[in-house]
mmCIF file of C-alpha atoms and ligand atoms in Angstrom:
data_model
loop_
_atom_site.group_PDB
_atom_site.id
_atom_site.type_symbol
_atom_site.label_atom_id
_atom_site.label_comp_id
_atom_site.label_asym_id
_atom_site.label_seq_id
_atom_site.Cartn_x
_atom_site.Cartn_y
_atom_site.Cartn_z
ATOM 1 C CA MET A 239 -29.613 -54.301 25.119
ATOM 2 C CA ARG A 240 -33.323 -54.982 25.088
ATOM 3 C CA ALA A 241 -33.482 -57.951 22.714
ATOM 4 C CA LYS A 242 -32.923 -61.564 23.653
ATOM 5 C CA LEU A 243 -30.285 -63.322 21.572
ATOM 6 C CA ILE A 244 -31.290 -66.200 19.319
ATOM 7 C CA ASP A 245 -28.408 -68.598 19.862
ATOM 8 C CA GLY A 246 -27.972 -70.258 16.469
ATOM 9 C CA LYS A 247 -24.791 -71.955 17.572
ATOM 10 C CA ARG A 248 -26.520 -73.812 20.394
ATOM 11 C CA ILE A 249 -29.646 -74.649 18.372
ATOM 12 C CA ALA A 250 -27.487 -75.902 15.498
ATOM 13 C CA ALA A 251 -25.484 -78.050 17.930
ATOM 14 C CA ASP A 252 -28.733 -79.646 19.174
ATOM 15 C CA ILE A 253 -29.810 -80.387 15.589
ATOM 16 C CA ARG A 254 -26.384 -81.794 14.712
ATOM 17 C CA ALA A 255 -26.527 -84.084 17.725
ATOM 18 C CA ASP A 256 -29.906 -85.406 16.519
ATOM 19 C CA VAL A 257 -28.495 -85.833 12.996
ATOM 20 C CA ALA A 258 -25.544 -87.791 14.389
ATOM 21 C CA LYS A 259 -27.966 -90.142 16.165
ATOM 22 C CA ASP A 260 -29.922 -90.663 12.940
ATOM 23 C CA ALA A 261 -26.708 -91.247 10.985
ATOM 24 C CA SER A 262 -25.563 -93.822 13.480
ATOM 25 C CA ALA A 263 -28.930 -95.611 13.354
ATOM 26 C CA LEU A 264 -28.662 -95.689 9.563
ATOM 27 C CA ALA A 265 -25.119 -97.026 9.724
ATOM 28 C CA ALA A 266 -26.405 -99.823 11.966
ATOM 29 C CA GLU A 267 -28.846 -100.639 9.173
ATOM 30 C CA GLY A 268 -25.967 -100.793 6.698
ATOM 31 C CA VAL A 269 -26.164 -97.322 5.151
ATOM 32 C CA THR A 270 -23.518 -94.726 5.936
ATOM 33 C CA PRO A 271 -24.932 -91.378 4.776
ATOM 34 C CA GLY A 272 -22.706 -89.829 2.119
ATOM 35 C CA LEU A 273 -22.392 -86.283 0.788
ATOM 36 C CA GLY A 274 -20.574 -85.400 -2.422
ATOM 37 C CA VAL A 275 -19.047 -81.932 -2.133
ATOM 38 C CA VAL A 276 -17.867 -80.096 -5.227
ATOM 39 C CA LEU A 277 -15.829 -76.922 -4.831
ATOM 40 C CA VAL A 278 -14.690 -75.332 -8.079
ATOM 41 C CA GLY A 279 -11.635 -73.064 -7.814
ATOM 42 C CA GLY A 280 -10.141 -71.367 -4.797
ATOM 43 C CA ASP A 281 -12.566 -68.644 -3.720
ATOM 44 C CA PRO A 282 -11.470 -68.037 -0.101
ATOM 45 C CA ALA A 283 -14.966 -67.639 1.379
ATOM 46 C CA SER A 284 -16.234 -70.771 -0.409
ATOM 47 C CA GLN A 285 -13.194 -72.715 0.816
ATOM 48 C CA VAL A 286 -14.004 -71.742 4.402
ATOM 49 C CA TYR A 287 -17.691 -72.713 4.027
ATOM 50 C CA VAL A 288 -16.858 -76.051 2.417
ATOM 51 C CA ARG A 289 -14.292 -76.877 5.089
ATOM 52 C CA MET A 290 -16.873 -76.138 7.781
ATOM 53 C CA LYS A 291 -19.448 -78.328 6.028
ATOM 54 C CA THR A 292 -17.123 -81.299 5.558
ATOM 55 C CA ARG A 293 -15.877 -81.083 9.142
ATOM 56 C CA ALA A 294 -19.461 -81.020 10.417
ATOM 57 C CA CYS A 295 -20.243 -84.070 8.273
ATOM 58 C CA GLU A 296 -17.344 -85.991 9.786
ATOM 59 C CA GLU A 297 -18.539 -85.158 13.296
ATOM 60 C CA ALA A 298 -22.052 -86.341 12.479
ATOM 61 C CA GLY A 299 -20.966 -89.631 10.902
ATOM 62 C CA ILE A 300 -21.641 -88.536 7.314
ATOM 63 C CA ALA A 301 -18.999 -89.620 4.793
ATOM 64 C CA THR A 302 -17.905 -86.918 2.350
ATOM 65 C CA ARG A 303 -16.565 -87.322 -1.102
ATOM 66 C CA ASP A 304 -14.694 -84.100 -1.832
ATOM 67 C CA ILE A 305 -14.031 -83.084 -5.415
ATOM 68 C CA LYS A 306 -12.085 -79.875 -6.024
ATOM 69 C CA PRO A 307 -11.670 -79.100 -9.717
ATOM 70 C CA ASP A 308 -9.598 -76.114 -10.871
ATOM 71 C CA ALA A 309 -11.364 -72.838 -11.580
ATOM 72 C CA ASP A 310 -10.928 -73.310 -15.350
ATOM 73 C CA ILE A 311 -12.867 -76.600 -15.532
ATOM 74 C CA THR A 312 -15.200 -76.769 -18.538
ATOM 75 C CA GLN A 313 -18.966 -76.946 -18.172
ATOM 76 C CA GLU A 314 -18.914 -80.391 -19.743
ATOM 77 C CA ASP A 315 -16.373 -81.749 -17.276
ATOM 78 C CA LEU A 316 -18.274 -80.301 -14.323
ATOM 79 C CA LEU A 317 -21.487 -81.921 -15.555
ATOM 80 C CA SER A 318 -19.607 -85.236 -15.805
ATOM 81 C CA ILE A 319 -18.632 -84.924 -12.138
ATOM 82 C CA VAL A 320 -22.283 -84.386 -11.210
ATOM 83 C CA ASP A 321 -23.267 -87.394 -13.351
ATOM 84 C CA GLU A 322 -20.722 -89.548 -11.557
ATOM 85 C CA LEU A 323 -22.027 -88.497 -8.135
ATOM 86 C CA ASN A 324 -25.605 -89.071 -9.318
ATOM 87 C CA ALA A 325 -24.645 -92.628 -10.227
ATOM 88 C CA ASP A 326 -22.692 -93.353 -7.019
ATOM 89 C CA PRO A 327 -24.860 -95.414 -4.628
ATOM 90 C CA ASP A 328 -22.753 -94.298 -1.636
ATOM 91 C CA THR A 329 -23.447 -90.626 -2.346
ATOM 92 C CA HIS A 330 -26.912 -89.737 -1.049
ATOM 93 C CA GLY A 331 -26.595 -85.977 -1.296
ATOM 94 C CA ILE A 332 -24.717 -83.647 -3.645
ATOM 95 C CA LEU A 333 -23.575 -80.115 -2.938
ATOM 96 C CA VAL A 334 -21.980 -77.923 -5.591
ATOM 97 C CA GLN A 335 -20.773 -74.847 -3.746
ATOM 98 C CA LEU A 336 -21.993 -71.592 -5.284
ATOM 99 C CA PRO A 337 -21.132 -69.178 -6.737
ATOM 100 C CA LEU A 338 -19.373 -70.916 -9.620
ATOM 101 C CA PRO A 339 -16.756 -69.119 -11.738
ATOM 102 C CA LYS A 340 -18.406 -66.832 -14.293
ATOM 103 C CA HIS A 341 -17.817 -69.018 -17.364
ATOM 104 C CA LEU A 342 -19.910 -71.842 -15.866
ATOM 105 C CA ASN A 343 -23.685 -72.142 -16.096
ATOM 106 C CA GLU A 344 -24.978 -72.543 -12.545
ATOM 107 C CA ARG A 345 -28.521 -73.275 -13.574
ATOM 108 C CA GLU A 346 -27.518 -76.175 -15.812
ATOM 109 C CA VAL A 347 -25.312 -77.640 -13.083
ATOM 110 C CA THR A 348 -28.047 -77.322 -10.454
ATOM 111 C CA GLU A 349 -30.585 -78.976 -12.730
ATOM 112 C CA ARG A 350 -28.214 -81.860 -13.464
ATOM 113 C CA ILE A 351 -28.261 -83.015 -9.830
ATOM 114 C CA LEU A 352 -30.896 -85.707 -9.289
ATOM 115 C CA PRO A 353 -33.762 -84.170 -7.267
ATOM 116 C CA GLU A 354 -33.508 -87.011 -4.729
ATOM 117 C CA LYS A 355 -29.849 -86.109 -4.123
ATOM 118 C CA ASP A 356 -30.431 -82.334 -4.145
ATOM 119 C CA VAL A 357 -29.840 -81.739 -0.435
ATOM 120 C CA ASP A 358 -29.263 -78.022 -1.176
ATOM 121 C CA GLY A 359 -32.888 -77.802 -2.324
ATOM 122 C CA PHE A 360 -31.935 -75.660 -5.334
ATOM 123 C CA HIS A 361 -33.305 -77.959 -8.050
ATOM 124 C CA PRO A 362 -36.446 -76.525 -9.672
ATOM 125 C CA VAL A 363 -38.280 -79.790 -8.950
ATOM 126 C CA ASN A 364 -37.680 -79.364 -5.225
ATOM 127 C CA GLN A 365 -38.388 -75.620 -5.339
ATOM 128 C CA GLY A 366 -41.604 -76.234 -7.259
ATOM 129 C CA ARG A 367 -42.782 -79.026 -4.986
ATOM 130 C CA MET A 368 -41.977 -76.940 -1.933
ATOM 131 C CA ALA A 369 -43.958 -74.013 -3.358
ATOM 132 C CA GLN A 370 -46.914 -76.348 -3.900
ATOM 133 C CA GLY A 371 -46.886 -77.493 -0.299
ATOM 134 C CA ASP A 372 -45.009 -80.789 -0.551
ATOM 135 C CA ARG A 373 -43.398 -81.132 2.883
ATOM 136 C CA ASP A 374 -41.082 -83.879 1.644
ATOM 137 C CA ALA A 375 -39.319 -81.695 -0.914
ATOM 138 C CA PHE A 376 -35.803 -80.734 0.123
ATOM 139 C CA ARG A 377 -35.662 -77.130 1.280
ATOM 140 C CA PRO A 378 -32.644 -74.858 0.931
ATOM 141 C CA ALA A 379 -30.633 -74.999 4.140
ATOM 142 C CA THR A 380 -30.418 -71.316 4.981
ATOM 143 C CA PRO A 381 -34.129 -70.415 4.846
ATOM 144 C CA ALA A 382 -35.010 -73.743 6.498
ATOM 145 C CA GLY A 383 -32.585 -72.830 9.276
ATOM 146 C CA VAL A 384 -34.107 -69.368 9.630
ATOM 147 C CA GLN A 385 -37.581 -70.897 10.021
ATOM 148 C CA GLU A 386 -36.234 -73.177 12.744
ATOM 149 C CA LEU A 387 -34.662 -70.228 14.586
ATOM 150 C CA ILE A 388 -37.945 -68.315 14.526
ATOM 151 C CA LYS A 389 -39.841 -71.389 15.770
ATOM 152 C CA ARG A 390 -37.496 -71.726 18.715
ATOM 153 C CA THR A 391 -38.180 -68.182 19.921
ATOM 154 C CA GLY A 392 -41.724 -69.389 20.607
ATOM 155 C CA VAL A 393 -43.115 -66.457 18.590
ATOM 156 C CA ASP A 394 -46.093 -67.642 16.542
ATOM 157 C CA THR A 395 -45.709 -66.691 12.887
ATOM 158 C CA THR A 396 -49.378 -67.272 12.040
ATOM 159 C CA GLY A 397 -50.850 -64.140 10.528
ATOM 160 C CA LYS A 398 -47.733 -62.119 11.338
ATOM 161 C CA HIS A 399 -46.307 -59.662 8.885
ATOM 162 C CA VAL A 400 -42.879 -60.950 7.882
ATOM 163 C CA VAL A 401 -40.696 -58.583 5.901
ATOM 164 C CA ILE A 402 -37.843 -60.187 3.973
ATOM 165 C CA VAL A 403 -35.171 -57.913 2.538
ATOM 166 C CA GLY A 404 -33.451 -59.637 -0.391
ATOM 167 C CA ARG A 405 -34.778 -61.828 -3.205
ATOM 168 C CA SER A 406 -31.907 -64.227 -3.931
ATOM 169 C CA ASN A 407 -32.585 -67.766 -5.118
ATOM 170 C CA ILE A 408 -30.629 -69.084 -2.124
ATOM 171 C CA VAL A 409 -32.358 -67.151 0.652
ATOM 172 C CA GLY A 410 -34.993 -64.462 0.037
ATOM 173 C CA MET A 411 -37.071 -66.197 -2.618
ATOM 174 C CA PRO A 412 -37.329 -69.649 -0.933
ATOM 175 C CA MET A 413 -37.740 -67.931 2.457
ATOM 176 C CA SER A 414 -40.904 -66.264 1.217
ATOM 177 C CA THR A 415 -42.221 -69.585 -0.090
ATOM 178 C CA ILE A 416 -41.555 -71.379 3.190
ATOM 179 C CA LEU A 417 -43.223 -68.736 5.359
ATOM 180 C CA LEU A 418 -46.326 -68.778 3.170
ATOM 181 C CA GLN A 419 -46.863 -72.510 3.710
ATOM 182 C CA LYS A 420 -49.848 -73.840 5.644
ATOM 183 C CA GLU A 421 -47.779 -75.316 8.437
ATOM 184 C CA PRO A 422 -46.494 -74.564 11.939
ATOM 185 C CA GLY A 423 -43.763 -71.942 11.796
ATOM 186 C CA ALA A 424 -45.314 -70.386 8.683
ATOM 187 C CA ASN A 425 -48.824 -69.135 7.718
ATOM 188 C CA ALA A 426 -47.373 -65.631 7.645
ATOM 189 C CA THR A 427 -48.198 -62.578 5.566
ATOM 190 C CA VAL A 428 -45.012 -62.011 3.607
ATOM 191 C CA THR A 429 -43.544 -58.929 1.979
ATOM 192 C CA VAL A 430 -40.305 -59.214 0.004
ATOM 193 C CA ALA A 431 -38.314 -56.000 -0.369
ATOM 194 C CA HIS A 432 -35.257 -55.706 -2.609
ATOM 195 C CA SER A 433 -32.803 -53.327 -4.241
ATOM 196 C CA ARG A 434 -35.558 -51.604 -6.270
ATOM 197 C CA THR A 435 -37.923 -51.156 -3.328
ATOM 198 C CA LYS A 436 -38.867 -47.528 -2.731
ATOM 199 C CA ASP A 437 -38.637 -46.156 0.817
ATOM 200 C CA LEU A 438 -37.252 -49.368 2.290
ATOM 201 C CA ALA A 439 -37.550 -48.134 5.889
ATOM 202 C CA SER A 440 -41.320 -47.697 5.561
ATOM 203 C CA ILE A 441 -41.515 -51.408 4.653
ATOM 204 C CA THR A 442 -39.030 -52.799 7.187
ATOM 205 C CA LEU A 443 -40.774 -50.859 9.967
ATOM 206 C CA GLN A 444 -43.882 -52.960 9.319
ATOM 207 C CA GLY A 445 -42.063 -56.239 9.922
ATOM 208 C CA GLU A 446 -43.128 -58.044 13.076
ATOM 209 C CA ILE A 447 -40.511 -60.459 11.869
ATOM 210 C CA LEU A 448 -37.689 -58.937 9.813
ATOM 211 C CA ILE A 449 -35.337 -61.162 7.816
ATOM 212 C CA VAL A 450 -32.430 -59.487 6.065
ATOM 213 C CA ALA A 451 -30.341 -61.233 3.408
ATOM 214 C CA VAL A 452 -28.706 -58.686 1.135
ATOM 215 C CA GLY A 453 -24.960 -58.984 1.715
ATOM 216 C CA VAL A 454 -24.446 -55.295 2.474
ATOM 217 C CA PRO A 455 -22.757 -54.577 5.823
ATOM 218 C CA GLU A 456 -25.171 -53.023 8.340
ATOM 219 C CA MET A 457 -27.537 -51.785 5.654
ATOM 220 C CA VAL A 458 -30.599 -52.041 7.885
ATOM 221 C CA LYS A 459 -30.193 -49.406 10.583
ATOM 222 C CA GLY A 460 -31.639 -49.629 14.054
ATOM 223 C CA ASP A 461 -34.314 -47.041 13.288
ATOM 224 C CA MET A 462 -35.590 -49.227 10.441
ATOM 225 C CA VAL A 463 -36.594 -51.962 12.915
ATOM 226 C CA ARG A 464 -40.091 -52.162 14.371
ATOM 227 C CA GLU A 465 -40.338 -52.116 18.186
ATOM 228 C CA GLY A 466 -40.667 -55.665 19.501
ATOM 229 C CA ALA A 467 -39.689 -57.321 16.212
ATOM 230 C CA VAL A 468 -37.907 -60.624 15.724
ATOM 231 C CA VAL A 469 -34.809 -59.760 13.660
ATOM 232 C CA ILE A 470 -33.013 -62.441 11.673
ATOM 233 C CA ASP A 471 -29.743 -61.295 10.115
ATOM 234 C CA VAL A 472 -28.569 -63.645 7.372
ATOM 235 C CA GLY A 473 -25.634 -61.488 6.264
ATOM 236 C CA VAL A 474 -22.025 -62.305 7.023
ATOM 237 C CA ASN A 475 -19.744 -59.511 5.805
ATOM 238 C CA ARG A 476 -16.080 -58.839 6.397
ATOM 239 C CA VAL A 477 -15.257 -55.233 7.240
ATOM 240 C CA ASP A 478 -11.729 -53.927 7.723
ATOM 241 C CA ASP A 479 -10.762 -53.504 11.349
ATOM 242 C CA PRO A 480 -7.058 -52.873 11.990
ATOM 243 C CA SER A 481 -7.658 -53.211 15.746
ATOM 244 C CA THR A 482 -8.227 -56.951 15.373
ATOM 245 C CA GLU A 483 -5.528 -59.564 14.885
ATOM 246 C CA ARG A 484 -6.979 -60.696 11.546
ATOM 247 C CA GLY A 485 -7.424 -57.124 10.314
ATOM 248 C CA TYR A 486 -11.158 -57.558 9.826
ATOM 249 C CA ARG A 487 -14.308 -58.408 11.717
ATOM 250 C CA LEU A 488 -17.603 -59.978 10.707
ATOM 251 C CA VAL A 489 -20.791 -57.938 10.691
ATOM 252 C CA GLY A 490 -24.283 -58.728 9.497
ATOM 253 C CA ASP A 491 -26.653 -56.851 7.206
ATOM 254 C CA VAL A 492 -28.271 -55.257 10.271
ATOM 255 C CA GLU A 493 -26.761 -52.613 12.540
ATOM 256 C CA PHE A 494 -26.746 -54.956 15.513
ATOM 257 C CA GLU A 495 -26.404 -52.757 18.599
ATOM 258 C CA ALA A 496 -29.039 -50.244 17.546
ATOM 259 C CA ALA A 497 -31.443 -52.910 16.287
ATOM 260 C CA ALA A 498 -31.077 -54.843 19.543
ATOM 261 C CA GLU A 499 -32.397 -51.802 21.421
ATOM 262 C CA ARG A 500 -35.705 -52.052 19.552
ATOM 263 C CA ALA A 501 -36.171 -55.728 18.786
ATOM 264 C CA ASP A 502 -37.446 -58.394 21.184
ATOM 265 C CA TRP A 503 -35.322 -61.099 19.562
ATOM 266 C CA ILE A 504 -32.231 -60.865 17.374
ATOM 267 C CA THR A 505 -29.630 -63.195 15.853
ATOM 268 C CA PRO A 506 -25.955 -62.396 16.380
ATOM 269 C CA VAL A 507 -23.366 -62.433 13.572
ATOM 270 C CA PRO A 508 -21.489 -64.703 13.739
ATOM 271 C CA GLY A 509 -23.317 -67.419 15.667
ATOM 272 C CA GLY A 510 -26.844 -66.871 14.382
ATOM 273 C CA VAL A 511 -27.994 -68.118 11.003
ATOM 274 C CA GLY A 512 -24.588 -69.391 9.780
ATOM 275 C CA PRO A 513 -24.376 -72.498 11.984
ATOM 276 C CA MET A 514 -27.988 -73.368 11.104
ATOM 277 C CA THR A 515 -27.191 -73.553 7.393
ATOM 278 C CA ILE A 516 -24.737 -76.348 8.071
ATOM 279 C CA ALA A 517 -27.041 -78.180 10.484
ATOM 280 C CA MET A 518 -29.934 -78.194 7.995
ATOM 281 C CA LEU A 519 -27.682 -79.431 5.179
ATOM 282 C CA LEU A 520 -26.623 -82.371 7.350
ATOM 283 C CA SER A 521 -30.239 -83.028 8.242
ATOM 284 C CA ASN A 522 -31.226 -83.103 4.556
ATOM 285 C CA THR A 523 -28.358 -85.467 3.777
ATOM 286 C CA VAL A 524 -29.423 -87.979 6.410
ATOM 287 C CA ARG A 525 -33.002 -87.722 5.151
ATOM 288 C CA ALA A 526 -31.790 -88.465 1.614
ATOM 289 C CA ALA A 527 -29.903 -91.515 2.881
ATOM 290 C CA ARG A 528 -32.912 -92.728 4.889
ATOM 291 C CA ARG A 529 -35.078 -92.564 1.782
ATOM 292 C CA THR A 530 -32.841 -94.999 -0.085
ATOM 293 C CA LEU A 531 -33.658 -97.558 2.620
ATOM 294 C CA GLU A 532 -37.327 -96.802 2.340
ATOM 295 C CA GLY A 533 -37.126 -97.544 -1.362
ATOM 296 C CA ALA A 534 -38.272 -94.139 -2.594
ATOM 297 C CA PRO A 535 -38.900 -94.360 -6.327
ATOM 298 C CA ALA A 536 -36.269 -92.753 -8.540
ATOM 299 C CA GLY A 537 -37.049 -89.065 -9.000
ATOM 300 C CA ALA A 538 -39.025 -88.768 -5.766
ATOM 301 C CA ALA A 539 -37.696 -85.938 -3.692
HETATM 302 N N1 LIG B 774 -23.303 -70.621 -1.402
HETATM 303 C C1 LIG B 774 -23.842 -69.889 -0.393
HETATM 304 N N2 LIG B 774 -24.734 -70.615 0.302
HETATM 305 C C2 LIG B 774 -24.765 -71.832 -0.275
HETATM 306 C C3 LIG B 774 -25.500 -73.019 0.015
HETATM 307 O O1 LIG B 774 -26.318 -73.097 0.931
HETATM 308 N N3 LIG B 774 -25.231 -74.072 -0.815
HETATM 309 C C4 LIG B 774 -24.361 -73.995 -1.838
HETATM 310 N N4 LIG B 774 -24.190 -75.075 -2.596
HETATM 311 N N5 LIG B 774 -23.667 -72.904 -2.135
HETATM 312 C C5 LIG B 774 -23.871 -71.831 -1.347
#
């Protein structure tokens, strides 16, 4: 393998250790950072993610308030839960795990969370402020984590052509906004490709940095990767594998082995972007708690 591995697990552990120090300093000042976690229904993947997030909070000294309504909760009742967390002074951040069951309106729920408690960075106020260059706006954890991973390779993003495959509200779209910012770890020239892009390979081959977030197992083949690229694989997909004890294995959106023969840097799956998502969420939560001490005006994000 030619590429060097970007060790998200180790980098995330370093960030979590820093977060734990910050949380403990805050606790000494009388504020225990608190995260409200809402998981609607029993989607197995969401249950795993939420368990990982709450466990990481405990380790970092962040208190969690877990609320797990049944899948058939009404929109009104879910909004009431958000209202209650908004009003709770011990809850500094709120996370409503997505996706929600189909009958619920995700946008309305996201917009109900106070921007200053929106540690997921999904509220349009935070997205808008981020797009306009406000460094204090909360940023979605996954793209913020990807930026951190790229920074730690030492590869300068300034003026580089970054190709993002995927335009989701959670990853691709905010990723493009972040990498366009006038700041270290950004200042890039960004192309966003998606399911309607024609001749995808001709685009991905231009990426000095290639970020893939589509949720399709190994969709980006090795020969679609530019020589010397930094490859960030956001996908985590289960594929059947009877040879394993669990009957499946996890693969990314990039054909790892072949891509690693062409890239200079690559993230593994698992152990790449995934752990960073959790670390950045914790970091945002401690920031939200810190701001309550600094007396940020209501509505400031
Ligand atoms: N579902 C997938 N990723 C995320 C995330 O970062 N936050 C929330 N709330 N839901 C998700």
